[in-house]
Short mmCIF file of C-alpha atoms in Angstrom, two decimals:
data_model
loop_
_atom_site.label_atom_id
_atom_site.label_comp_id
_atom_site.label_asym_id
_atom_site.label_seq_id
_atom_site.Cartn_x
_atom_site.Cartn_y
_atom_site.Cartn_z
CA MET A 335 156.29 126.76 38.96
CA ARG A 336 158.56 129.44 40.46
CA ARG A 337 162.10 128.34 41.26
CA LEU A 338 162.70 128.46 45.00
CA GLY A 339 166.21 127.05 45.47
CA VAL A 340 167.52 125.85 48.84
CA GLY A 341 165.57 126.87 51.93
CA MET A 342 165.30 126.49 55.67
CA GLY A 343 162.32 125.97 57.95
CA TRP A 344 161.95 129.25 59.88
CA ARG A 345 161.57 128.82 63.64
CA PRO A 346 161.73 131.59 66.27
CA GLU A 347 164.44 129.74 68.21
CA ILE A 348 166.88 129.99 65.28
CA ALA A 349 165.58 133.16 63.63
CA GLU A 350 168.85 135.04 64.12
CA GLU A 351 170.96 132.14 62.82
CA ILE A 352 168.78 131.81 59.71
CA GLY A 353 169.27 135.49 59.02
CA ARG A 354 173.03 134.96 59.00
CA LEU A 355 173.17 131.65 57.10
CA PRO A 356 174.69 131.95 53.62
CA GLY A 357 172.69 130.84 50.61
CA VAL A 358 169.22 130.56 52.17
CA ASP A 359 167.02 131.35 49.18
CA TRP A 360 163.67 131.02 50.94
CA VAL A 361 162.03 129.98 54.21
CA GLU A 362 158.91 128.12 55.27
CA VAL A 363 156.89 129.14 58.34
CA VAL A 364 154.28 127.14 60.25
CA SER A 365 151.15 129.08 59.37
CA GLU A 366 149.42 128.63 62.71
CA ASN A 367 152.42 130.04 64.59
CA ILE A 368 152.44 133.52 63.10
CA CYS A 369 150.15 136.55 63.24
CA PRO A 370 149.79 138.18 59.81
CA VAL A 371 149.36 141.70 61.22
CA ALA A 372 152.37 141.46 63.55
CA LEU A 373 155.09 139.42 61.87
CA PRO A 374 158.22 138.69 63.92
CA GLU A 375 160.91 141.26 63.25
CA ALA A 376 163.43 138.67 62.00
CA LEU A 377 160.88 137.35 59.49
CA ARG A 378 160.01 140.87 58.35
CA VAL A 379 163.73 141.57 57.71
CA LEU A 380 164.02 138.44 55.56
CA ARG A 381 161.04 139.53 53.48
CA GLU A 382 162.56 142.97 52.97
CA ARG A 383 165.70 141.27 51.64
CA GLY A 384 163.56 139.56 49.01
CA THR A 385 163.56 136.12 50.67
CA ALA A 386 160.43 134.21 49.68
CA VAL A 387 158.27 132.96 52.60
CA VAL A 388 155.90 129.99 52.25
CA PRO A 389 153.21 129.34 54.91
CA HIS A 390 152.97 125.65 55.85
CA GLY A 391 149.69 124.64 57.52
CA VAL A 392 149.33 121.78 60.00
CA SER A 393 145.71 121.94 61.18
CA LEU A 394 143.38 121.88 58.15
CA GLY A 395 143.04 118.10 58.10
CA LEU A 396 142.12 117.90 54.42
CA GLY A 397 142.15 114.11 54.64
CA GLY A 398 139.44 114.13 57.31
CA ALA A 399 135.82 113.21 56.71
CA GLU A 400 134.49 116.72 57.38
CA ARG A 401 134.56 119.57 54.90
CA PRO A 402 137.46 121.98 55.51
CA ASP A 403 136.75 124.56 58.17
CA ALA A 404 136.06 127.95 56.56
CA GLY A 405 137.79 129.83 59.39
CA ARG A 406 140.99 127.83 59.08
CA LEU A 407 141.00 128.29 55.31
CA ALA A 408 140.49 132.03 55.70
CA ALA A 409 143.38 132.21 58.17
CA LEU A 410 145.69 130.35 55.77
CA ALA A 411 144.65 132.64 52.92
CA GLU A 412 145.27 135.71 55.09
CA ARG A 413 148.80 134.57 55.87
CA ALA A 414 149.55 133.81 52.23
CA GLU A 415 148.54 137.36 51.28
CA ALA A 416 150.37 138.99 54.20
CA LEU A 417 153.59 137.16 53.30
CA GLY A 418 153.30 137.62 49.54
CA ALA A 419 153.71 133.84 49.32
CA PRO A 420 154.08 132.10 45.93
CA LEU A 421 152.10 129.13 47.26
CA VAL A 422 150.82 127.53 50.49
CA THR A 423 151.27 123.96 51.67
CA GLU A 424 149.41 121.50 53.87
CA HIS A 425 149.33 117.74 54.50
CA ILE A 426 147.51 114.67 53.24
CA ALA A 427 146.32 113.73 56.72
CA PHE A 428 143.48 113.89 59.18
CA VAL A 429 143.87 115.56 62.56
CA ARG A 430 140.41 115.32 64.15
CA ALA A 431 137.41 112.99 64.14
CA GLY A 432 134.41 112.28 66.34
CA GLY A 433 134.93 115.43 68.40
CA LEU A 434 138.53 114.46 69.28
CA GLU A 435 141.79 116.11 68.27
CA ALA A 436 144.91 114.10 67.50
CA GLY A 437 147.38 116.95 67.95
CA HIS A 438 149.29 115.24 65.17
CA LEU A 439 149.07 114.31 61.49
CA LEU A 440 147.48 110.88 61.03
CA PRO A 441 147.47 108.83 57.82
CA VAL A 442 144.51 108.71 55.45
CA PRO A 443 143.47 105.23 54.29
CA ARG A 444 144.38 104.72 50.63
CA THR A 445 140.87 103.79 49.62
CA ARG A 446 138.42 105.09 47.01
CA ASP A 447 136.22 106.60 49.72
CA ALA A 448 139.15 108.49 51.24
CA LEU A 449 140.36 109.65 47.82
CA ASP A 450 136.90 110.92 46.84
CA VAL A 451 136.61 112.90 50.08
CA LEU A 452 140.16 114.22 49.86
CA CYS A 453 139.65 115.39 46.28
CA GLU A 454 136.49 117.31 47.16
CA ASN A 455 138.17 118.84 50.23
CA VAL A 456 141.14 119.90 48.10
CA ARG A 457 138.86 121.60 45.57
CA ILE A 458 137.14 123.49 48.39
CA ALA A 459 140.53 124.62 49.71
CA GLN A 460 141.78 125.62 46.26
CA ASP A 461 138.71 127.82 45.73
CA ALA A 462 139.36 129.60 49.06
CA LEU A 463 143.10 130.22 48.65
CA PRO A 464 144.64 133.10 46.67
CA VAL A 465 147.72 131.09 45.59
CA PRO A 466 148.39 127.50 44.50
CA LEU A 467 148.19 124.70 47.08
CA ALA A 468 150.70 121.87 47.49
CA LEU A 469 150.15 118.83 49.73
CA GLU A 470 152.75 116.83 51.65
CA ASN A 471 152.99 113.07 52.06
CA ILE A 472 153.26 112.20 55.76
CA ALA A 473 155.13 109.66 57.87
CA ALA A 474 153.14 107.12 59.87
CA LEU A 475 153.49 104.20 62.25
CA VAL A 476 150.07 102.74 61.51
CA ASN A 477 148.91 100.73 58.49
CA TRP A 478 145.24 100.91 57.58
CA PRO A 479 143.75 97.49 56.78
CA ASP A 480 142.26 96.78 53.34
CA GLU A 481 143.95 99.63 51.49
CA GLU A 482 143.14 99.67 47.78
CA MET A 483 146.20 101.31 46.24
CA PRO A 484 149.85 102.11 47.04
CA GLU A 485 150.92 105.62 47.99
CA GLY A 486 152.38 106.56 44.62
CA ARG A 487 149.17 105.75 42.78
CA PHE A 488 147.07 107.49 45.44
CA LEU A 489 149.12 110.68 45.01
CA ALA A 490 149.03 110.43 41.22
CA GLU A 491 145.25 110.13 41.11
CA LEU A 492 144.89 113.00 43.55
CA VAL A 493 146.94 115.22 41.23
CA ASP A 494 145.12 114.07 38.11
CA ARG A 495 141.70 114.79 39.61
CA THR A 496 142.44 118.12 41.29
CA GLY A 497 145.55 119.63 39.73
CA VAL A 498 147.00 120.11 43.23
CA ARG A 499 150.77 120.23 43.55
CA LEU A 500 152.90 117.99 45.73
CA LEU A 501 155.36 118.65 48.54
CA ILE A 502 157.42 115.47 48.67
CA ASP A 503 159.11 114.76 52.01
CA VAL A 504 161.89 112.23 51.40
CA ALA A 505 162.39 111.80 55.16
CA ASN A 506 158.77 110.65 55.38
CA LEU A 507 159.35 108.19 52.54
CA HIS A 508 162.28 106.77 54.50
CA THR A 509 160.21 106.63 57.70
CA ASN A 510 157.44 104.69 55.96
CA HIS A 511 160.01 102.34 54.48
CA VAL A 512 161.42 101.44 57.89
CA ASN A 513 158.15 101.41 59.83
CA ARG A 514 155.68 100.15 57.24
CA GLY A 515 157.80 98.24 54.75
CA GLU A 516 156.97 100.55 51.84
CA ASP A 517 159.35 100.92 48.91
CA PRO A 518 160.21 104.63 48.49
CA CYS A 519 161.52 104.11 44.98
CA ALA A 520 158.20 102.58 43.93
CA VAL A 521 156.48 105.72 45.23
CA LEU A 522 158.86 107.93 43.25
CA ASP A 523 158.30 105.82 40.12
CA GLU A 524 154.57 106.58 40.13
CA LEU A 525 154.68 110.27 41.04
CA PRO A 526 153.66 112.94 38.52
CA LEU A 527 157.06 114.61 38.70
CA GLU A 528 155.90 117.80 37.02
CA ALA A 529 153.51 118.40 39.95
CA ILE A 530 156.28 118.62 42.59
CA ALA A 531 156.42 122.10 44.12
CA TYR A 532 159.35 121.41 46.43
CA VAL A 533 160.98 118.79 48.65
CA HIS A 534 161.39 118.44 52.43
CA VAL A 535 164.49 116.93 54.05
CA ALA A 536 164.68 116.26 57.81
CA GLY A 537 166.54 114.14 60.33
CA GLY A 538 165.36 111.44 62.68
CA ILE A 539 166.50 108.53 64.83
CA GLU A 540 165.81 104.82 65.19
CA ARG A 541 164.72 103.35 68.53
CA ASP A 542 163.80 99.68 68.98
CA GLY A 543 163.36 99.12 65.26
CA VAL A 544 161.07 102.14 64.81
CA TRP A 545 162.18 105.21 62.89
CA HIS A 546 161.13 108.45 64.58
CA ASP A 547 160.90 111.43 62.24
CA THR A 548 161.97 113.84 64.98
CA HIS A 549 163.14 116.89 63.01
CA ALA A 550 165.56 117.17 65.93
CA HIS A 551 168.54 115.18 64.63
CA PRO A 552 170.96 115.54 61.72
CA VAL A 553 169.90 114.32 58.29
CA THR A 554 171.19 110.77 57.75
CA PRO A 555 172.79 109.33 54.58
CA PRO A 556 169.76 107.17 53.61
CA ILE A 557 167.57 110.28 53.50
CA LEU A 558 170.11 112.21 51.45
CA ASP A 559 170.29 109.26 49.07
CA LEU A 560 166.53 109.34 48.63
CA LEU A 561 166.87 113.03 47.77
CA ALA A 562 169.43 111.96 45.16
CA GLU A 563 166.97 109.33 43.87
CA LEU A 564 164.35 112.01 43.37
CA ARG A 565 166.87 114.41 41.86
CA SER A 566 167.92 111.78 39.31
CA ARG A 567 164.35 111.77 38.02
CA THR A 568 163.59 115.50 37.97
CA ALA A 569 164.78 118.94 39.06
CA PRO A 570 162.25 120.11 41.68
CA PRO A 571 161.82 123.88 42.07
CA GLY A 572 163.08 123.81 45.64
CA VAL A 573 164.35 121.82 48.61
CA LEU A 574 164.06 122.72 52.30
CA LEU A 575 165.70 121.56 55.53
CA GLU A 576 163.32 121.17 58.48
CA ARG A 577 164.53 121.43 62.08
CA ASP A 578 162.01 121.79 64.91
CA ASP A 579 163.93 121.04 68.09
CA ASN A 580 167.36 120.41 69.62
CA PHE A 581 168.70 123.22 67.45
CA PRO A 582 172.43 123.08 66.65
CA ALA A 583 174.77 126.01 66.20
CA GLY A 584 174.57 128.01 63.01
CA GLY A 585 177.71 126.35 61.64
CA GLU A 586 176.13 122.91 61.84
CA LEU A 587 172.99 124.12 60.10
CA ALA A 588 175.12 125.69 57.38
CA ALA A 589 177.00 122.40 56.88
CA GLU A 590 173.75 120.45 56.55
CA LEU A 591 172.39 122.95 54.05
CA GLU A 592 175.60 122.72 52.04
CA GLU A 593 175.35 118.94 51.88
CA ILE A 594 171.73 119.17 50.74
CA ARG A 595 172.70 121.81 48.18
CA ALA A 596 175.41 119.54 46.77
CA VAL A 597 172.99 116.63 46.32
CA PHE A 598 170.32 118.92 44.89
CA ALA A 599 172.62 120.68 42.44
CA THR A 600 173.86 117.74 40.37
CA PRO A 601 171.76 114.67 39.56
CA ARG A 602 173.44 111.30 39.78
CA VAL A 603 173.64 109.35 36.55
CA ARG A 604 171.18 106.49 36.20
CA THR A 605 172.76 103.45 34.55
CA GLY A 606 169.61 101.37 34.15
CA PRO A 607 166.05 100.87 35.33
CA GLY A 608 165.28 100.94 39.01
CA PRO A 609 166.91 102.83 41.84
CA LEU A 610 170.43 104.24 41.84
CA GLY A 611 172.86 101.60 43.07
CA VAL A 612 170.77 100.75 46.11
CA ARG A 613 170.93 97.71 48.32
CA THR A 614 168.41 95.70 50.23
CA GLY A 615 168.14 96.65 53.90
CA SER A 616 166.25 98.57 56.56
CA GLY A 617 167.84 101.88 55.72
CA THR A 618 168.53 102.66 59.36
CA SER A 619 172.29 102.42 59.05
CA GLY A 620 174.22 105.61 58.59
CA VAL A 621 177.00 103.83 56.62
CA ARG A 622 177.03 104.07 52.86
CA THR A 623 178.09 100.87 51.07
CA GLY A 624 178.53 102.27 47.59
CA PRO A 625 177.65 105.12 45.28
CA GLY A 626 174.11 106.24 46.02
CA ALA A 627 173.50 103.46 48.54
CA SER A 628 170.23 104.56 50.04
CA GLY A 629 169.37 101.48 52.05
CA VAL A 630 166.05 100.86 50.28
CA ARG A 631 164.79 97.68 48.73
CA THR A 632 166.00 96.96 45.21
CA ASN A 633 163.22 97.20 42.62
CA PRO A 634 164.72 96.00 39.30
CA ASP A 635 161.31 95.86 37.59
CA ALA A 636 160.40 99.46 38.43
CA PRO A 637 158.82 101.34 35.53
CA ALA A 638 160.46 104.39 34.05
CA PRO A 639 159.65 107.60 35.92
CA ARG A 640 156.33 109.22 35.05
CA THR A 641 156.43 112.32 32.90
CA ALA A 642 153.81 114.74 31.64
CA ALA A 643 153.59 112.70 28.42
CA ARG A 644 153.29 109.43 30.31
CA ARG A 645 150.57 109.72 32.94
CA PRO A 646 148.30 106.68 32.95
CA TYR A 647 145.43 108.36 34.78
CA ALA A 648 145.22 111.57 32.76
CA SER A 649 144.11 109.77 29.60
CA GLN A 650 141.41 107.71 31.33
CA PRO A 651 137.90 108.79 32.35
CA GLN A 652 138.17 109.85 35.97
CA ARG A 653 136.03 108.09 38.53
CA GLN A 654 133.75 110.63 40.17
CA PRO A 655 131.39 109.89 43.05
CA ALA A 656 127.68 110.17 42.41
CA PRO A 657 126.43 113.71 43.08
CA GLY A 658 125.19 114.41 46.59
CA HIS A 659 124.53 111.00 48.03
CA GLY A 660 127.76 109.39 46.78
CA ILE A 661 130.17 111.76 48.48
CA GLY A 662 127.95 111.94 51.56
CA THR A 663 128.10 108.17 51.93
CA ALA A 664 131.88 108.21 51.48
CA ARG A 665 132.18 110.90 54.16
CA ARG A 666 130.08 108.89 56.62
CA ARG A 667 132.08 105.71 56.09
CA LEU A 668 135.37 107.58 56.39
CA ALA A 669 134.17 109.41 59.51
CA ALA A 670 133.29 106.12 61.22
CA ALA A 671 136.69 104.61 60.36
CA GLN A 672 138.71 107.64 61.44
CA SER A 673 136.71 108.12 64.65
CA GLY A 674 137.35 104.50 65.59
CA LEU A 675 141.08 104.83 65.04
CA LEU A 676 141.42 108.16 66.84
CA SER A 677 139.35 106.96 69.81
CA ALA A 678 141.70 104.00 70.17
CA LEU A 679 144.75 106.25 69.99
CA VAL A 680 143.73 109.01 72.41
CA ALA A 681 140.71 107.84 74.41
CA GLY A 682 141.50 104.23 75.28
CA ALA A 683 138.81 102.73 73.02
CA PRO A 684 139.25 99.14 71.71
CA VAL A 685 141.59 98.61 68.78
CA PRO A 686 139.54 98.62 65.54
CA ALA A 687 139.46 95.39 63.55
CA GLY A 688 142.40 94.84 61.26
CA PHE A 689 144.84 97.16 63.05
CA ASP A 690 148.05 96.07 64.75
CA GLY A 691 147.45 96.64 68.47
CA THR A 692 151.16 96.88 69.25
CA ARG A 693 151.68 99.54 66.63
CA LEU A 694 148.66 101.46 67.88
CA ARG A 695 150.10 101.48 71.40
CA VAL A 696 153.41 102.85 70.07
CA GLN A 697 151.51 105.51 68.14
CA ALA A 698 149.36 106.37 71.17
CA GLU A 699 152.46 106.84 73.33
CA ALA A 700 154.04 109.02 70.65
CA LEU A 701 150.90 111.18 70.45
CA ALA A 702 150.82 111.65 74.23
CA ALA A 703 154.53 112.51 74.32
CA LYS A 704 154.14 115.06 71.54
CA ARG A 705 151.12 116.55 73.30
CA ALA A 706 153.16 116.95 76.48
CA ALA A 707 155.97 118.60 74.54
CA VAL A 708 153.65 121.05 72.77
CA VAL A 709 151.90 122.02 76.02
CA ALA A 710 155.33 122.59 77.57
CA LYS A 711 156.10 125.05 74.77
CA VAL A 712 152.70 126.75 74.98
CA ALA A 713 152.94 127.02 78.78
CA PRO A 714 156.66 126.85 79.67
CA GLU A 715 155.88 127.84 83.27
CA LEU A 716 154.38 124.41 83.96
CA PRO A 717 157.60 122.37 83.55
CA GLY A 718 159.27 125.09 85.60
CA VAL A 719 156.83 124.62 88.47
CA LEU A 720 156.63 120.82 88.31
CA GLY A 721 160.23 120.05 87.35
CA ASP A 722 160.91 116.41 86.53
CA GLY A 723 157.37 115.58 87.58
CA TYR A 724 155.83 117.48 84.66
CA ARG A 725 156.09 114.79 81.99
CA PRO A 726 154.83 111.78 84.03
CA ALA A 727 152.02 113.91 85.48
CA PHE A 728 150.94 115.05 82.03
CA LEU A 729 151.07 111.54 80.58
CA ARG A 730 148.85 110.26 83.41
CA TYR A 731 146.43 113.09 82.71
CA ALA A 732 146.47 112.41 78.94
CA ARG A 733 145.54 108.72 79.36
CA THR A 734 142.01 109.59 80.42
CA ARG A 735 141.52 113.07 78.96
CA PRO A 736 141.80 113.27 75.18
CA LEU A 737 142.56 116.51 73.42
CA THR A 738 139.29 118.16 72.39
CA GLY A 739 140.41 121.78 71.91
CA GLY A 740 143.62 123.66 71.31
CA PHE A 741 146.83 123.21 73.27
CA ARG A 742 146.28 126.35 75.35
CA ARG A 743 142.97 124.93 76.54
CA ASP A 744 144.78 121.65 77.15
CA ALA A 745 147.31 123.40 79.41
CA LEU A 746 144.48 124.94 81.46
CA SER A 747 142.67 121.61 81.70
CA PHE A 748 145.84 119.90 82.85
CA VAL A 749 146.31 122.44 85.66
CA GLU A 750 142.64 122.15 86.64
CA HIS A 751 143.15 118.39 86.86
CA LEU A 752 146.18 118.85 89.11
CA LEU A 753 144.40 121.36 91.36
CA ALA A 754 141.51 118.93 91.78
CA SER A 755 143.93 116.25 93.02
CA LYS A 756 143.74 115.40 96.73
CA ASP A 757 147.44 114.58 97.07
CA GLU A 758 148.80 117.39 99.27
CA THR A 759 151.06 115.27 101.48
CA GLU A 760 154.36 116.89 100.49
CA PRO A 761 155.30 120.48 101.37
CA ARG A 762 156.87 120.73 97.91
CA ASP A 763 153.52 119.73 96.41
CA ARG A 764 151.73 122.42 98.39
CA ALA A 765 154.17 125.04 97.13
CA ALA A 766 153.68 123.80 93.57
CA ARG A 767 149.92 123.94 94.02
CA ARG A 768 150.14 127.56 95.09
CA GLU A 769 152.17 128.37 91.98
CA LEU A 770 149.78 126.46 89.75
CA THR A 771 146.80 128.21 91.32
CA ARG A 772 148.41 131.60 90.67
CA TRP A 773 149.18 130.58 87.07
CA TRP A 774 145.64 129.35 86.50
CA ARG A 775 144.06 132.50 87.94
CA GLN A 776 146.07 134.65 85.55
CA ARG A 777 145.08 132.70 82.42
CA SER A 778 141.67 131.10 82.88
CA GLY A 779 138.82 132.65 80.93
CA PRO A 780 135.04 132.72 81.25
CA ALA A 781 134.53 129.20 79.89
CA PRO A 782 132.49 126.88 82.17
CA LEU A 783 134.62 124.74 84.45
CA PRO A 784 133.92 121.27 85.79
CA ALA A 785 132.24 120.89 89.15
CA GLY A 786 134.35 120.31 92.21
CA ARG A 787 137.27 121.95 93.85
CA THR A 788 138.41 123.89 90.76
CA ALA A 789 134.90 125.26 90.18
CA ARG A 790 134.77 126.51 93.80
CA LEU A 791 138.16 128.15 93.31
CA ALA A 792 136.89 129.84 90.15
CA GLU A 793 133.76 131.11 91.92
CA GLN A 794 135.83 132.54 94.75
CA LEU A 795 138.05 134.29 92.24
CA ALA A 796 135.05 135.63 90.29
CA ARG A 797 133.48 137.07 93.47
CA ARG A 798 136.74 138.74 94.35
CA LEU A 799 137.00 140.33 90.92
CA ARG A 800 133.39 141.54 91.03
CA ARG A 801 134.02 143.26 94.34
CA GLN A 802 136.96 145.10 92.78
CA GLN A 803 134.88 146.53 89.90
CA PRO A 804 133.84 150.24 90.15
CA GLY A 805 130.25 150.79 91.17
CA HIS A 806 129.87 147.32 92.59
CA ALA A 807 127.32 147.24 95.44
CA PRO A 808 128.73 145.26 98.34
CA ARG A 809 126.86 142.12 99.18
CA ARG A 810 124.79 142.46 102.37
CA ARG A 811 125.87 140.26 105.18
CA PRO A 812 123.35 137.86 106.78
CA GLY A 813 121.34 139.62 109.49
CA SER A 814 121.80 143.10 108.06
CA ARG A 815 118.13 143.26 107.01
CA ARG A 816 117.04 142.53 110.60
CA ARG A 817 119.39 145.20 111.93
CA ARG A 818 118.05 147.78 109.48
CA ALA A 819 114.45 146.86 110.38
CA ALA A 820 115.26 147.16 114.06
CA GLY A 821 116.75 150.59 113.39
CA ARG A 822 113.61 151.76 111.56
CA ASN A 823 111.39 150.49 114.37
CA ALA A 824 113.53 152.31 116.89
CA SER A 825 113.15 155.53 114.91
CA ARG A 826 109.41 155.15 114.77
CA ALA A 827 109.30 154.56 118.54
CA ASP A 828 111.16 157.84 119.04
#
């Protein structure tokens, strides 16, 4: 695997800062956010310098019950070729089910059915991509009931059956430790270390006992200590800092990168089995209590790290689903389970059996908040028009209208919902409605619209546009036929 070094997640908001940061060996771009035939100038300059660029996909949903979408795979392949990327990355997650979109990465159940489907989906993706594929472990708030294996074993079997590489996010390991009680060191103990392509590091924040992997806060000591735990086991080809919002000044980014570089450069010495000098605790504190104190549960009986010569699954006959019917049955069962969960999260359906209803409500609120934030980025004019009322209005809209298309369509649907509202009591509201109407007219396309006030508005706009087209015959007004007939009769009488 090619050595990458220390990298930074490339975002347009900090493109100039990244170009000036010292020691950035490579960058990672969100695949869906770039156009391969018109790369941003700052990204093009980095490539000309020889900086490697890795496309990072977020919408394939390889952990979903459906086969990967050929169009999405082709788009990811196109970006890999346009960027000259050494590899591409995606997530072990599902993002859609039952005709609904999550707008977020949701966890795959660690079951045999889910593993069988994931493995086949990964093979399909590998065949369609021009470069190697690596998959990232995700953070989650929700535990699936009746899981059949821990995360480390699930990842190890995935690698053994497909040869896919891994993108290990230590911030996600920390998140799952706090929110789901999982031992990150146990995950690291079972990983096929030689399959790691690179590592993600990101910051977050704790609220009410829940760790939020925000990518908008500084990296905390427990996450850096998990990076040290991983580094004590192996030397991954690369490590990357992610930052998606609340961007600090370039000096702060440089300081964070330097701290990550220091941890990544020199492995800590292991003095015995188990994790490096860790203590029992939630890991949410930012105070270190000793060398390598990562705030994760002590695991004195942990096995030695897995190596290429010590991989329990590689030497065993691999379980394969029966041809045809077997994988089809697994897909149907997984589809039913994922549709039930997603419907509960975004469409108000009952909580599926075995799930924690409180956790599902927290996850549902987080999904709606993220959806509001993404729509605000896609259509920044809307928060400008609505001001402080944007977020509560969008959250009310999202409670009864799940995401079924992209975020641009969601922005249009949100405005259509507002324009159909009968609340025009405030002059400020009327002014906002005029602005929203103007915005909607400029961006709405030919897609069918729901009946009602918005549909009438669309028809009025369509008629106006038709009248403006060259060669358009003006519509005859009522009574004009009678007037023309009367004129002809008058001529005959003459």
